[in-house]
Amino acid sequence: MSELKMIAMGGLGNVTQNMYLYEYEDEILLVDCGIGFPDRYMPGVDVLIPDIGYLLNRVEQGKKIVGMILTHGHDDHIAALPYVLPDLPVFPLFGSPLTASFAQNRMKDGGIEREVEVVSSSEVFKISEYFSAEAVTMTHSVPDTRHYAIHTPEGIIYHGSDFKIDLSPVDGVKADMAHIEQIASQGVLCMMIDSLRVERLDWSKSESIVGPVLLKEMTDVGGMIIVTLMSSHIHRIQQTIDAAVKLGRKVAFVGRSVEANVQAALPLHKLHIPNDTVIDKREISNFKPHQLCIIIAGSQGQEGSSLMRAIYGDHPVIQIRPQDKVLFSADVIPGNELNFYGAIDELCRNGINVVYPDISPDLHQSGHASAAEQRDLLKRVNPKYVMPIGGSDRHRVKFVDFVAEPLGYSAEQVLIPENGAILSFENGLPSVKDVIPLRPRAVDGLGIGDVGPVVLSDRRVLGQSGMIVLVIPRVHGHLDTRNITVVSRGFVFMKEADEVIGFIKEQTATVISELGDKPREEEVKRAIEKRLSRRLYKIIRREPMIVPVILEM
Amino acid sequence: MSELKMIAMGGLGNVTQNMYLYEYEDEILLVDCGIGFPDRYMPGVDVLIPDIGYLLNRVEQGKKIVGMILTHGHDDHIAALPYVLPDLPVFPLFGSPLTASFAQNRMKDGGIEREVEVVSSSEVFKISEYFSAEAVTMTHSVPDTRHYAIHTPEGIIYHGSDFKIDLSPVDGVKADMAHIEQIASQGVLCMMIDSLRVERLDWSKSESIVGPVLLKEMTDVGGMIIVTLMSSHIHRIQQTIDAAVKLGRKVAFVGRSVEANVQAALPLHKLHIPNDTVIDKREISNFKPHQLCIIIAGSQGQEGSSLMRAIYGDHPVIQIRPQDKVLFSADVIPGNELNFYGAIDELCRNGINVVYPDISPDLHQSGHASAAEQRDLLKRVNPKYVMPIGGSDRHRVKFVDFVAEPLGYSAEQVLIPENGAILSFENGLPSVKDVIPLRPRAVDGLGIGDVGPVVLSDRRVLGQSGMIVLVIPRVHGHLDTRNITVVSRGFVFMKEADEVIGFIKEQTATVISELGDKPREEEVKRAIEKRLSRRLYKIIRREPMIVPVILEM
């Protein structure tokens, strides 16, 4: 008997790094392919990508990838494409117009040329023998966001990726509730649903309320206006442009990501800009500051971003002066407080007027549904089973209390499988038959996956306490303890550390003398590491990495 | 002519690490002596302490420290005492009863026995020829908080450290507004005022509203109730005990800091606990879970805290089971999201009911005044000049817009000196005559100040990208490039890195051969570092620390 399998390959309980696999008979359908962001336990890592180990195994066993659906154009749903696709056979990619354009840009950045088939929301499209799908127009913080009803032999899966229910969206394109009800009327087996903002109980505010706040904050400014925002937030960019036009200001886009996204949105008519509004950033110096509105990348205060270079006086075309005003039309991403508020503090120190959501709350609105909206959508789709996704484990668990239970769902109907679980539907019944070990796959520079647990744990030790390298010469099989060389970095300031170095040499010599004649190399190293770690901790409460090197002469 | 000087020795624009210096003629009066917390640019550092370089110079020049006033018992105001006092001559310390007790505990932890003179709020106490002071009863998140009116020959300075204006405090002890008005009637030259929460416009809620929320969340719980909170928050502990008593539960305190603070508060009657309420933590196993309420340290999810050990099943007396309920009666400290939410996610994964401020907002209230309360206090004190303290630079700057300007203060009357500035008052007029370079002083293990900029910058590089040590033997003055030893940690996984290691050896040999005969050691090292950094960045986009070691044979 056949079953429908479902696996979250970026892990469940992860907000980012989205990639889902649906498997039926010999067919595999993928949804999204996003990056994740390393925390401080993964130092030096640039991004994380989904672990496709299971997928590679299945392909080797003869399974066929029939396609990949992309739900929307955010990096945590599309930006792993250039890392993941080269390892896989070729298959079609599907997405809405703007999602396709953003995804193609991301792939191009990574040196990959692949088309994304643009799918319409008005009809079911057949993907393979067992899978077909239909795109549902949905509201979120990037235009052209879609949910997908995936038709499988086991029934319909409603893949409800990131969304909010914006009742007055900036572009007038509302969530297509009629379409959802038509899908629901066929009976939905299981619904996946974005649970990230389940802790917020009230219906979230519409994105369109940000426009008047932007206009108000941009009025009566003597100098230049600089607005920073998430570069994919086309609706926010539109509202900023609208306010600038009302105030008679020219608009310039600064920052690679903002410029690229605007270029992608314009031909698709996702942005509407009156003639003679936009100027090239190289023309900025031809205008007076009060004639300008700059839309700039770097809303998280990222090091090296256009905004940070402008703040530190390091940008070729933007100088920020005391008459200017800077608007942060973005919230801080949790964990990123140091950069975000660091940028604001620096502007304040320089006497620049800066406004940010803490003091002007409606300068930003989230793109994610609150518990109230999640309930609304769940009620409409009315699936037999529901599985919260897109949040941390606490969000998945609180989804039960705040969304599912109030609508009468029993504990058995809410699926919260553990990380790596293979969830199967067979005869309409869900079960977890196996759990695969999902490992975080780290991208560091040009290396993918070569930074594993050992390297990361070494980096943590090195970064916390530094290292001490001991080079011990071995002459005719005898360790020469009178000629030990000690090199240290990040431990104590070496020029003031003669005493410590002397102590380390002395301890090393003692350990070696205690080991007797011709000990094995591994034995010597272990003994030195153990003794020095313990003694150094005792005298200075630090645990540097100790690296003994035995050098054969 | 004499002048009154004022310096913030922990830096201005710092929320923590509070220490202020007032200087007149040959006398110096200090206020507070707190620790700060390192950010991720200071890896491995335990705490930061104020830079007393200026103070040490002045003492050497014959100035006399006449005393130190402690405003309240929070670590960012008292916990640097054991690090700072040993370097200074002996002088009297002043504080309220609970502040004195907390400070003495902190000093004892650091091996220092010093008395703190308990000062009453009802009279001016003379400190020295030029300084006297009076303590003003104030509300904050630790009992016995005081503001101080410092009488100097230049006029009265109102030192308005951390506060909120709680109109119905848990212990009934309100801010003494009559006293403040009596001080104001004498004319106040300058007011220092806590500006941390200036971004919040509305009057903050009273601490006493947390009690009913605690009671509600603690009602109808089948198992043990575990409440975690800031361990110095005696009022929160009182409200938790009150709720436990109402529900007929016994209370146990778990965690060194909670236990010590309760022991300090009890004899001072800052905590009121009915007989037969408290049990020793070792008796916990004698009771049924539903008879117990545990008050436990670790509300930030700190590694190694009692709460985290209990969560990971690693605590000798507390096991958390699925019928139990955990309440986080504390907010996450910005930058600490990973630990805080990590603890909550882990509890959710383990099927434990956990409640925290994101889903039960009144489970915590801040101890800091909003802009509305700052305005209220400023209006009452009515100083000629006002200087916001206790916040980041953005808080000091926004204080002008939200607090000072609405009350008619001109820009000249609001003092926002730069970090390290020596602010002078002479004939009632403020000016900055000099700026001293304040350096962060880091405590790492038992070392104070030996971890400086070079060590920290090395740690950052090591932690991000690891290191490569190259040992090159030199025989009779010639570098032996056929016997280079390469050791690496935190760079790539060595067992899979033969190719990279080969490349490194080859490049090193080439660099050396290009340098000609008998180059200087420094020249060789620099050339190797430069070439390898550049080549490795090119091929793998990583920048490990490269440490060449030349070993004389």
PDB file of C-alpha atoms in Angstrom, chain A residues 275-435:
ATOM      1  CA  ASN A 275       8.142  59.473 -14.259  1.00  0.00           C
ATOM      2  CA  ASP A 276      10.945  61.791 -13.149  1.00  0.00           C
ATOM      3  CA  THR A 277      10.874  60.411  -9.626  1.00  0.00           C
ATOM      4  CA  VAL A 278      13.856  58.088  -9.513  1.00  0.00           C
ATOM      5  CA  ILE A 279      17.389  59.334  -9.925  1.00  0.00           C
ATOM      6  CA  ASP A 280      20.529  57.259 -10.203  1.00  0.00           C
ATOM      7  CA  LYS A 281      22.564  57.167  -7.006  1.00  0.00           C
ATOM      8  CA  ARG A 282      25.495  58.727  -8.858  1.00  0.00           C
ATOM      9  CA  GLU A 283      23.335  61.824  -9.465  1.00  0.00           C
ATOM     10  CA  ILE A 284      22.708  62.422  -5.760  1.00  0.00           C
ATOM     11  CA  SER A 285      25.306  65.170  -5.547  1.00  0.00           C
ATOM     12  CA  ASN A 286      23.428  67.135  -8.239  1.00  0.00           C
ATOM     13  CA  PHE A 287      20.501  67.677  -5.874  1.00  0.00           C
ATOM     14  CA  LYS A 288      20.067  69.574  -2.624  1.00  0.00           C
ATOM     15  CA  PRO A 289      19.533  67.358   0.459  1.00  0.00           C
ATOM     16  CA  HIS A 290      15.925  68.556   0.958  1.00  0.00           C
ATOM     17  CA  GLN A 291      15.084  67.371  -2.569  1.00  0.00           C
ATOM     18  CA  LEU A 292      16.066  63.778  -1.845  1.00  0.00           C
ATOM     19  CA  CYS A 293      14.689  60.597  -0.345  1.00  0.00           C
ATOM     20  CA  ILE A 294      17.195  57.745  -0.225  1.00  0.00           C
ATOM     21  CA  ILE A 295      15.999  54.150   0.132  1.00  0.00           C
ATOM     22  CA  ILE A 296      18.973  52.265   1.446  1.00  0.00           C
ATOM     23  CA  ALA A 297      19.866  48.659   2.341  1.00  0.00           C
ATOM     24  CA  GLY A 298      21.179  47.715   5.787  1.00  0.00           C
ATOM     25  CA  SER A 299      18.126  47.949   8.056  1.00  0.00           C
ATOM     26  CA  GLN A 300      19.680  45.511  10.547  1.00  0.00           C
ATOM     27  CA  GLY A 301      22.848  47.586  10.838  1.00  0.00           C
ATOM     28  CA  GLN A 302      24.787  44.821   9.067  1.00  0.00           C
ATOM     29  CA  GLU A 303      28.525  45.427   8.934  1.00  0.00           C
ATOM     30  CA  GLY A 304      29.552  46.552   5.456  1.00  0.00           C
ATOM     31  CA  SER A 305      25.990  47.402   4.355  1.00  0.00           C
ATOM     32  CA  SER A 306      25.348  50.640   2.467  1.00  0.00           C
ATOM     33  CA  LEU A 307      23.686  52.203   5.504  1.00  0.00           C
ATOM     34  CA  MET A 308      26.585  51.404   7.842  1.00  0.00           C
ATOM     35  CA  ARG A 309      29.112  52.721   5.354  1.00  0.00           C
ATOM     36  CA  ALA A 310      27.072  55.916   5.069  1.00  0.00           C
ATOM     37  CA  ILE A 311      26.874  56.222   8.865  1.00  0.00           C
ATOM     38  CA  TYR A 312      30.643  55.817   9.225  1.00  0.00           C
ATOM     39  CA  GLY A 313      31.321  58.331   6.420  1.00  0.00           C
ATOM     40  CA  ASP A 314      32.650  55.560   4.237  1.00  0.00           C
ATOM     41  CA  HIS A 315      30.125  55.577   1.387  1.00  0.00           C
ATOM     42  CA  PRO A 316      31.045  56.951  -2.056  1.00  0.00           C
ATOM     43  CA  VAL A 317      27.733  58.757  -2.681  1.00  0.00           C
ATOM     44  CA  ILE A 318      25.874  59.151   0.642  1.00  0.00           C
ATOM     45  CA  GLN A 319      26.979  61.454   3.432  1.00  0.00           C
ATOM     46  CA  ILE A 320      24.604  61.814   6.375  1.00  0.00           C
ATOM     47  CA  ARG A 321      24.535  65.302   7.865  1.00  0.00           C
ATOM     48  CA  PRO A 322      22.833  66.792  10.950  1.00  0.00           C
ATOM     49  CA  GLN A 323      19.841  68.251   9.024  1.00  0.00           C
ATOM     50  CA  ASP A 324      19.079  64.801   7.576  1.00  0.00           C
ATOM     51  CA  LYS A 325      16.635  62.309   9.056  1.00  0.00           C
ATOM     52  CA  VAL A 326      17.028  58.539   9.106  1.00  0.00           C
ATOM     53  CA  LEU A 327      13.990  56.251   9.348  1.00  0.00           C
ATOM     54  CA  PHE A 328      14.371  52.605  10.353  1.00  0.00           C
ATOM     55  CA  SER A 329      11.243  51.098   8.801  1.00  0.00           C
ATOM     56  CA  ALA A 330      12.112  47.620  10.078  1.00  0.00           C
ATOM     57  CA  ASP A 331      12.162  45.731  13.352  1.00  0.00           C
ATOM     58  CA  VAL A 332      15.296  44.300  14.872  1.00  0.00           C
ATOM     59  CA  ILE A 333      15.661  40.568  14.182  1.00  0.00           C
ATOM     60  CA  PRO A 334      16.034  38.867  17.591  1.00  0.00           C
ATOM     61  CA  GLY A 335      19.695  38.279  18.356  1.00  0.00           C
ATOM     62  CA  ASN A 336      20.727  41.212  16.198  1.00  0.00           C
ATOM     63  CA  GLU A 337      20.216  43.954  18.798  1.00  0.00           C
ATOM     64  CA  LEU A 338      23.875  44.894  19.011  1.00  0.00           C
ATOM     65  CA  ASN A 339      24.152  45.855  15.323  1.00  0.00           C
ATOM     66  CA  PHE A 340      20.687  47.389  15.027  1.00  0.00           C
ATOM     67  CA  TYR A 341      20.823  49.606  18.108  1.00  0.00           C
ATOM     68  CA  GLY A 342      24.531  50.208  17.542  1.00  0.00           C
ATOM     69  CA  ALA A 343      23.637  51.924  14.250  1.00  0.00           C
ATOM     70  CA  ILE A 344      20.947  54.018  15.947  1.00  0.00           C
ATOM     71  CA  ASP A 345      23.251  54.969  18.838  1.00  0.00           C
ATOM     72  CA  GLU A 346      25.969  56.036  16.403  1.00  0.00           C
ATOM     73  CA  LEU A 347      23.502  58.242  14.481  1.00  0.00           C
ATOM     74  CA  CYS A 348      22.364  59.797  17.779  1.00  0.00           C
ATOM     75  CA  ARG A 349      25.992  60.478  18.756  1.00  0.00           C
ATOM     76  CA  ASN A 350      26.461  62.241  15.422  1.00  0.00           C
ATOM     77  CA  GLY A 351      23.476  64.480  16.049  1.00  0.00           C
ATOM     78  CA  ILE A 352      21.308  62.925  13.334  1.00  0.00           C
ATOM     79  CA  ASN A 353      17.553  62.744  13.869  1.00  0.00           C
ATOM     80  CA  VAL A 354      16.703  59.049  13.754  1.00  0.00           C
ATOM     81  CA  VAL A 355      13.306  57.398  14.108  1.00  0.00           C
ATOM     82  CA  TYR A 356      12.801  53.678  14.691  1.00  0.00           C
ATOM     83  CA  PRO A 357       9.939  51.400  15.736  1.00  0.00           C
ATOM     84  CA  ASP A 358      10.683  51.644  19.489  1.00  0.00           C
ATOM     85  CA  ILE A 359       9.687  55.305  19.390  1.00  0.00           C
ATOM     86  CA  SER A 360       7.348  55.213  16.377  1.00  0.00           C
ATOM     87  CA  PRO A 361       5.725  51.768  16.595  1.00  0.00           C
ATOM     88  CA  ASP A 362       3.754  51.871  13.351  1.00  0.00           C
ATOM     89  CA  LEU A 363       6.863  52.596  11.299  1.00  0.00           C
ATOM     90  CA  HIS A 364       6.966  48.831  10.843  1.00  0.00           C
ATOM     91  CA  GLN A 365       4.384  46.071  10.712  1.00  0.00           C
ATOM     92  CA  SER A 366       5.112  42.381  10.740  1.00  0.00           C
ATOM     93  CA  GLY A 367       4.307  40.196   7.741  1.00  0.00           C
ATOM     94  CA  HIS A 368       3.242  37.247   9.892  1.00  0.00           C
ATOM     95  CA  ALA A 369      -0.195  36.223  11.084  1.00  0.00           C
ATOM     96  CA  SER A 370      -1.129  36.460  14.749  1.00  0.00           C
ATOM     97  CA  ALA A 371      -3.028  33.688  16.538  1.00  0.00           C
ATOM     98  CA  ALA A 372      -6.303  35.358  15.486  1.00  0.00           C
ATOM     99  CA  GLU A 373      -5.395  35.202  11.783  1.00  0.00           C
ATOM    100  CA  GLN A 374      -4.060  31.664  12.116  1.00  0.00           C
ATOM    101  CA  ARG A 375      -7.421  30.663  13.594  1.00  0.00           C
ATOM    102  CA  ASP A 376      -9.235  32.420  10.770  1.00  0.00           C
ATOM    103  CA  LEU A 377      -7.277  30.589   8.088  1.00  0.00           C
ATOM    104  CA  LEU A 378      -7.418  27.231   9.869  1.00  0.00           C
ATOM    105  CA  LYS A 379     -11.187  27.549  10.157  1.00  0.00           C
ATOM    106  CA  ARG A 380     -11.551  28.322   6.462  1.00  0.00           C
ATOM    107  CA  VAL A 381      -9.288  25.508   5.237  1.00  0.00           C
ATOM    108  CA  ASN A 382     -10.859  23.165   7.782  1.00  0.00           C
ATOM    109  CA  PRO A 383      -8.327  20.325   7.386  1.00  0.00           C
ATOM    110  CA  LYS A 384      -8.546  16.972   9.133  1.00  0.00           C
ATOM    111  CA  TYR A 385      -5.019  17.451  10.495  1.00  0.00           C
ATOM    112  CA  VAL A 386      -2.966  20.580  11.046  1.00  0.00           C
ATOM    113  CA  MET A 387       0.764  20.970  11.427  1.00  0.00           C
ATOM    114  CA  PRO A 388       2.244  24.271  12.611  1.00  0.00           C
ATOM    115  CA  ILE A 389       5.476  25.181  10.781  1.00  0.00           C
ATOM    116  CA  GLY A 390       7.744  28.192  10.397  1.00  0.00           C
ATOM    117  CA  GLY A 391       8.211  28.783  14.124  1.00  0.00           C
ATOM    118  CA  SER A 392      10.377  27.628  17.005  1.00  0.00           C
ATOM    119  CA  ASP A 393       9.267  24.690  19.120  1.00  0.00           C
ATOM    120  CA  ARG A 394       7.488  26.975  21.592  1.00  0.00           C
ATOM    121  CA  HIS A 395       5.416  28.407  18.733  1.00  0.00           C
ATOM    122  CA  ARG A 396       4.463  24.945  17.515  1.00  0.00           C
ATOM    123  CA  VAL A 397       3.399  23.969  21.043  1.00  0.00           C
ATOM    124  CA  LYS A 398       1.542  27.217  21.837  1.00  0.00           C
ATOM    125  CA  PHE A 399      -0.293  26.829  18.504  1.00  0.00           C
ATOM    126  CA  VAL A 400      -2.266  24.061  20.187  1.00  0.00           C
ATOM    127  CA  ASP A 401      -3.466  26.367  22.995  1.00  0.00           C
ATOM    128  CA  PHE A 402      -4.077  29.529  21.016  1.00  0.00           C
ATOM    129  CA  VAL A 403      -5.225  28.280  17.600  1.00  0.00           C
ATOM    130  CA  ALA A 404      -6.159  24.617  17.303  1.00  0.00           C
ATOM    131  CA  GLU A 405      -7.902  23.872  20.615  1.00  0.00           C
ATOM    132  CA  PRO A 406     -10.222  26.910  20.500  1.00  0.00           C
ATOM    133  CA  LEU A 407     -11.452  25.575  17.135  1.00  0.00           C
ATOM    134  CA  GLY A 408     -12.121  22.147  18.597  1.00  0.00           C
ATOM    135  CA  TYR A 409      -9.092  20.290  17.252  1.00  0.00           C
ATOM    136  CA  SER A 410      -8.056  17.404  19.454  1.00  0.00           C
ATOM    137  CA  ALA A 411      -4.439  16.790  20.450  1.00  0.00           C
ATOM    138  CA  GLU A 412      -4.271  13.927  17.910  1.00  0.00           C
ATOM    139  CA  GLN A 413      -5.242  16.237  15.071  1.00  0.00           C
ATOM    140  CA  VAL A 414      -2.379  18.659  15.674  1.00  0.00           C
ATOM    141  CA  LEU A 415       0.862  17.242  14.335  1.00  0.00           C
ATOM    142  CA  ILE A 416       4.063  18.320  16.072  1.00  0.00           C
ATOM    143  CA  PRO A 417       6.567  15.714  14.909  1.00  0.00           C
ATOM    144  CA  GLU A 418      10.100  15.877  16.203  1.00  0.00           C
ATOM    145  CA  ASN A 419      12.950  17.251  14.128  1.00  0.00           C
ATOM    146  CA  GLY A 420      13.856  14.973  11.190  1.00  0.00           C
ATOM    147  CA  ALA A 421      10.668  12.924  11.542  1.00  0.00           C
ATOM    148  CA  ILE A 422       9.296  11.237   8.438  1.00  0.00           C
ATOM    149  CA  LEU A 423       5.590  11.858   8.711  1.00  0.00           C
ATOM    150  CA  SER A 424       3.486   9.351   6.721  1.00  0.00           C
ATOM    151  CA  PHE A 425      -0.126   9.497   5.683  1.00  0.00           C
ATOM    152  CA  GLU A 426      -1.599   6.138   4.871  1.00  0.00           C
ATOM    153  CA  ASN A 427      -5.338   5.667   4.372  1.00  0.00           C
ATOM    154  CA  GLY A 428      -5.802   9.148   5.735  1.00  0.00           C
ATOM    155  CA  LEU A 429      -3.994   8.398   8.989  1.00  0.00           C
ATOM    156  CA  PRO A 430      -0.759  10.094  10.031  1.00  0.00           C
ATOM    157  CA  SER A 431       2.137   8.357  11.767  1.00  0.00           C
ATOM    158  CA  VAL A 432       5.849   8.827  12.254  1.00  0.00           C
ATOM    159  CA  LYS A 433       7.631   5.728  11.037  1.00  0.00           C
ATOM    160  CA  ASP A 434      11.196   6.900  11.126  1.00  0.00           C
ATOM    161  CA  VAL A 435      13.349   9.819  12.192  1.00  0.00           C
TER     162      VAL A 435
END
